[in-house]
Amino acid sequence: MFKTKLSQFRASPEFYTSKLMPRHVGAIAALILISLLSSLSGTPVDHNISNAWEAFVWGLADPVVSLNCLVGIVAIGLLSSVFVRGAAIAGCFVLATVLGIVIHIFQLNLPGTEIAIAISTIVFGTMLMMPNQLNFLVLALVGISAGLFQGYANAESIVSAGTISVVAYILGIALTLFAVAMSAREIGVGVGMGEINRILPWKISLAGFALCAIGIVFLSNSLI
């Protein structure tokens, strides 16, 4: 009987959530710190890729180097936790980002990229301040739109790269996007599926306000 209770405890979702959520929070915090340090140190966003290995590494790094892109990915993950099938929203975001890369490679014009990314960050921040008012379809459409523009912006460095390098870059960026978005989703689930506004109202609102502030700063810089 003792073994049965112990196995049930170990198999319970609450047990895994309590163990995994601090790790997800730590990982997200580390990525944000890396992004901030990259911005302060002047790490070049524009870079040339000469081989498949560089393409893969930059694919892993590009979503983290740009703070505006990173917070958008985190926001998508947090917001998707409100819905039972919210993982599909994160998946659509990743696929849209890949599509944005392909659009740039084929030299199709997608104007106002930086402005669109900044606006999407502001929209995500506003949504975080009102999580109980979310609509699945609206969030999915905003996520797809943000993914398209982020992918288009990130693809600047691989326009002239070879096919293998492009594939390696897409693989790297997809891995990072999926890992960050799903980690953020786990954090959202950990604080209460569909109840984050009630359980941690001031923390969630503060996160939304921070995203809006970041989006406004980047929007101002894009318009200048």
Short mmCIF file of C-alpha atoms in Angstrom, two decimals:
data_model
loop_
_atom_site.label_atom_id
_atom_site.label_comp_id
_atom_site.label_asym_id
_atom_site.label_seq_id
_atom_site.Cartn_x
_atom_site.Cartn_y
_atom_site.Cartn_z
CA MET A 1 0.00 0.00 0.00
CA PHE A 2 2.84 2.36 0.83
CA LYS A 3 4.47 1.62 -2.54
CA THR A 4 1.19 2.29 -4.33
CA LYS A 5 0.77 5.68 -2.68
CA LEU A 6 4.40 6.56 -3.37
CA SER A 7 4.09 5.65 -7.05
CA GLN A 8 0.90 7.68 -7.31
CA PHE A 9 2.65 10.66 -5.76
CA ARG A 10 5.57 10.36 -8.12
CA ALA A 11 3.28 10.05 -11.11
CA SER A 12 1.11 13.00 -10.19
CA PRO A 13 1.27 16.07 -12.49
CA GLU A 14 1.60 18.32 -9.45
CA PHE A 15 4.82 16.58 -8.44
CA TYR A 16 6.41 16.97 -11.86
CA THR A 17 5.23 20.56 -12.17
CA SER A 18 6.71 21.53 -8.80
CA LYS A 19 10.05 20.01 -9.83
CA LEU A 20 10.22 21.25 -13.41
CA MET A 21 8.80 24.77 -13.18
CA PRO A 22 11.78 26.29 -11.28
CA ARG A 23 14.07 24.86 -13.96
CA HIS A 24 11.97 26.42 -16.71
CA VAL A 25 11.94 29.76 -14.88
CA GLY A 26 15.71 29.61 -14.45
CA ALA A 27 16.25 28.76 -18.11
CA ILE A 28 14.02 31.61 -19.32
CA ALA A 29 15.71 34.04 -16.93
CA ALA A 30 19.14 32.95 -18.20
CA LEU A 31 18.09 33.49 -21.81
CA ILE A 32 16.76 36.96 -21.04
CA LEU A 33 20.02 37.80 -19.26
CA ILE A 34 22.00 36.59 -22.29
CA SER A 35 19.83 38.73 -24.54
CA LEU A 36 20.35 41.80 -22.37
CA LEU A 37 24.12 41.25 -22.23
CA SER A 38 24.20 40.78 -25.99
CA SER A 39 22.39 44.07 -26.48
CA LEU A 40 24.65 45.94 -24.05
CA SER A 41 27.85 44.48 -25.49
CA GLY A 42 26.88 45.30 -29.04
CA THR A 43 26.77 41.72 -30.31
CA PRO A 44 26.16 42.03 -34.07
CA VAL A 45 22.65 41.12 -35.14
CA ASP A 46 23.71 41.20 -38.79
CA HIS A 47 26.17 38.41 -39.52
CA ASN A 48 27.42 36.40 -42.47
CA ILE A 49 27.12 32.61 -42.50
CA SER A 50 29.71 30.64 -44.45
CA ASN A 51 28.92 27.01 -43.59
CA ALA A 52 26.24 24.71 -42.20
CA TRP A 53 27.70 24.63 -38.67
CA GLU A 54 27.67 28.43 -38.38
CA ALA A 55 24.14 28.41 -39.76
CA PHE A 56 22.98 25.94 -37.11
CA VAL A 57 24.66 27.82 -34.26
CA TRP A 58 23.26 31.17 -35.39
CA GLY A 59 19.87 29.52 -35.80
CA LEU A 60 20.02 28.53 -32.14
CA ALA A 61 21.24 31.98 -31.09
CA ASP A 62 19.23 34.42 -33.20
CA PRO A 63 15.94 34.16 -31.25
CA VAL A 64 17.89 34.87 -28.04
CA VAL A 65 20.16 37.67 -29.28
CA SER A 66 17.23 39.99 -30.03
CA LEU A 67 15.37 40.89 -26.83
CA ASN A 68 12.31 42.01 -28.77
CA CYS A 69 12.02 38.59 -30.42
CA LEU A 70 12.78 36.65 -27.24
CA VAL A 71 10.08 38.28 -25.12
CA GLY A 72 7.58 37.63 -27.92
CA ILE A 73 8.40 33.91 -27.82
CA VAL A 74 8.08 33.82 -24.04
CA ALA A 75 4.76 35.66 -24.24
CA ILE A 76 3.40 33.17 -26.78
CA GLY A 77 4.27 30.32 -24.44
CA LEU A 78 2.71 31.95 -21.39
CA LEU A 79 -0.46 32.91 -23.23
CA SER A 80 -0.84 29.46 -24.79
CA SER A 81 -1.01 27.94 -21.30
CA VAL A 82 -4.49 29.41 -20.87
CA PHE A 83 -5.83 26.87 -23.38
CA VAL A 84 -5.86 23.09 -23.08
CA ARG A 85 -4.64 22.76 -26.67
CA GLY A 86 -2.48 25.84 -26.48
CA ALA A 87 0.60 23.89 -27.63
CA ALA A 88 -0.89 24.19 -31.12
CA ILE A 89 -0.52 27.98 -30.86
CA ALA A 90 3.17 27.65 -30.07
CA GLY A 91 3.50 25.19 -32.95
CA CYS A 92 1.82 27.62 -35.35
CA PHE A 93 4.20 30.35 -34.21
CA VAL A 94 7.24 28.16 -34.97
CA LEU A 95 5.88 27.13 -38.37
CA ALA A 96 5.06 30.76 -39.21
CA THR A 97 8.63 31.75 -38.33
CA VAL A 98 9.99 29.09 -40.69
CA LEU A 99 7.60 30.36 -43.38
CA GLY A 100 8.89 33.90 -42.80
CA ILE A 101 12.44 32.67 -43.39
CA VAL A 102 11.37 30.98 -46.62
CA ILE A 103 9.59 34.15 -47.78
CA HIS A 104 12.80 36.15 -47.29
CA ILE A 105 14.93 33.54 -49.04
CA PHE A 106 12.67 33.72 -52.09
CA GLN A 107 13.10 37.52 -51.93
CA LEU A 108 9.41 38.27 -51.42
CA ASN A 109 8.87 41.66 -49.81
CA LEU A 110 7.43 41.87 -46.30
CA PRO A 111 7.55 45.59 -45.39
CA GLY A 112 7.67 47.13 -41.92
CA THR A 113 9.26 44.10 -40.27
CA GLU A 114 10.74 45.80 -37.18
CA ILE A 115 7.60 47.86 -36.64
CA ALA A 116 5.40 44.77 -36.90
CA ILE A 117 7.54 42.85 -34.39
CA ALA A 118 7.41 45.74 -31.92
CA ILE A 119 3.63 46.06 -32.30
CA SER A 120 3.17 42.32 -31.76
CA THR A 121 5.20 42.58 -28.54
CA ILE A 122 2.89 45.35 -27.33
CA VAL A 123 -0.15 43.24 -28.24
CA PHE A 124 1.26 40.24 -26.36
CA GLY A 125 1.90 42.42 -23.31
CA THR A 126 -1.67 43.71 -23.41
CA MET A 127 -2.97 40.15 -23.67
CA LEU A 128 -0.90 39.11 -20.65
CA MET A 129 -2.59 41.83 -18.61
CA MET A 130 -5.99 40.37 -19.57
CA PRO A 131 -5.45 36.57 -19.81
CA ASN A 132 -9.05 35.72 -18.97
CA GLN A 133 -10.25 37.68 -22.02
CA LEU A 134 -8.18 35.67 -24.49
CA ASN A 135 -9.62 34.08 -27.60
CA PHE A 136 -7.89 31.02 -29.06
CA LEU A 137 -8.28 32.07 -32.69
CA VAL A 138 -7.18 35.67 -32.07
CA LEU A 139 -4.07 34.56 -30.17
CA ALA A 140 -3.23 32.04 -32.91
CA LEU A 141 -3.55 34.70 -35.63
CA VAL A 142 -1.41 37.20 -33.69
CA GLY A 143 1.17 34.48 -33.07
CA ILE A 144 1.28 33.52 -36.75
CA SER A 145 1.67 37.17 -37.76
CA ALA A 146 4.47 37.71 -35.23
CA GLY A 147 6.20 34.51 -36.35
CA LEU A 148 6.14 35.52 -40.01
CA PHE A 149 7.80 38.87 -39.34
CA GLN A 150 10.33 37.44 -36.89
CA GLY A 151 11.33 34.74 -39.35
CA TYR A 152 11.62 37.30 -42.13
CA ALA A 153 13.86 39.51 -39.98
CA ASN A 154 16.06 36.62 -38.83
CA ALA A 155 16.60 35.34 -42.39
CA GLU A 156 18.59 38.42 -43.38
CA SER A 157 21.87 36.62 -42.67
CA ILE A 158 21.16 33.52 -44.77
CA VAL A 159 19.76 35.04 -47.96
CA SER A 160 22.93 34.20 -49.87
CA ALA A 161 23.72 30.95 -48.00
CA GLY A 162 23.66 27.48 -49.57
CA THR A 163 20.76 25.05 -49.28
CA ILE A 164 22.39 22.93 -46.57
CA SER A 165 23.19 26.02 -44.51
CA VAL A 166 19.60 27.25 -44.85
CA VAL A 167 18.25 23.88 -43.67
CA ALA A 168 20.69 23.87 -40.73
CA TYR A 169 19.68 27.42 -39.79
CA ILE A 170 15.97 26.56 -39.90
CA LEU A 171 16.57 23.47 -37.75
CA GLY A 172 18.48 25.49 -35.17
CA ILE A 173 15.96 28.31 -34.95
CA ALA A 174 13.03 25.88 -34.77
CA LEU A 175 14.65 24.03 -31.87
CA THR A 176 15.22 27.23 -29.90
CA LEU A 177 11.75 28.61 -30.60
CA PHE A 178 10.02 25.39 -29.62
CA ALA A 179 12.11 24.91 -26.47
CA VAL A 180 11.58 28.47 -25.22
CA ALA A 181 7.87 28.58 -26.08
CA MET A 182 7.13 25.22 -24.44
CA SER A 183 9.19 26.10 -21.36
CA ALA A 184 7.20 29.32 -20.99
CA ARG A 185 4.01 27.33 -21.47
CA GLU A 186 5.02 24.98 -18.65
CA ILE A 187 5.53 28.01 -16.40
CA GLY A 188 2.04 29.24 -17.28
CA VAL A 189 0.54 25.81 -16.63
CA GLY A 190 2.44 25.60 -13.36
CA VAL A 191 0.79 28.74 -11.98
CA GLY A 192 -2.65 27.50 -12.93
CA MET A 193 -4.18 26.52 -16.28
CA GLY A 194 -6.60 29.27 -17.24
CA GLU A 195 -6.31 30.85 -13.79
CA ILE A 196 -3.09 32.84 -13.96
CA ASN A 197 -4.92 36.16 -13.68
CA ARG A 198 -6.63 35.03 -10.47
CA ILE A 199 -3.67 33.32 -8.81
CA LEU A 200 -0.86 35.75 -9.61
CA PRO A 201 -2.62 38.88 -10.85
CA TRP A 202 0.06 41.45 -10.06
CA LYS A 203 2.95 39.32 -11.32
CA ILE A 204 1.25 38.53 -14.61
CA SER A 205 0.18 42.15 -15.04
CA LEU A 206 3.73 43.28 -14.30
CA ALA A 207 5.09 40.91 -16.96
CA GLY A 208 2.54 42.24 -19.44
CA PHE A 209 3.45 45.82 -18.60
CA ALA A 210 7.16 45.02 -19.08
CA LEU A 211 6.45 43.54 -22.51
CA CYS A 212 4.46 46.61 -23.50
CA ALA A 213 7.32 48.84 -22.38
CA ILE A 214 9.87 46.82 -24.37
CA GLY A 215 7.61 46.89 -27.43
CA ILE A 216 7.13 50.66 -27.16
CA VAL A 217 10.90 51.23 -26.92
CA PHE A 218 11.57 49.11 -29.99
CA LEU A 219 8.67 50.72 -31.85
CA SER A 220 10.08 54.18 -31.10
CA ASN A 221 13.51 53.14 -32.32
CA SER A 222 12.00 51.71 -35.52
CA LEU A 223 10.10 54.90 -36.27
CA ILE A 224 13.03 57.23 -35.68
#
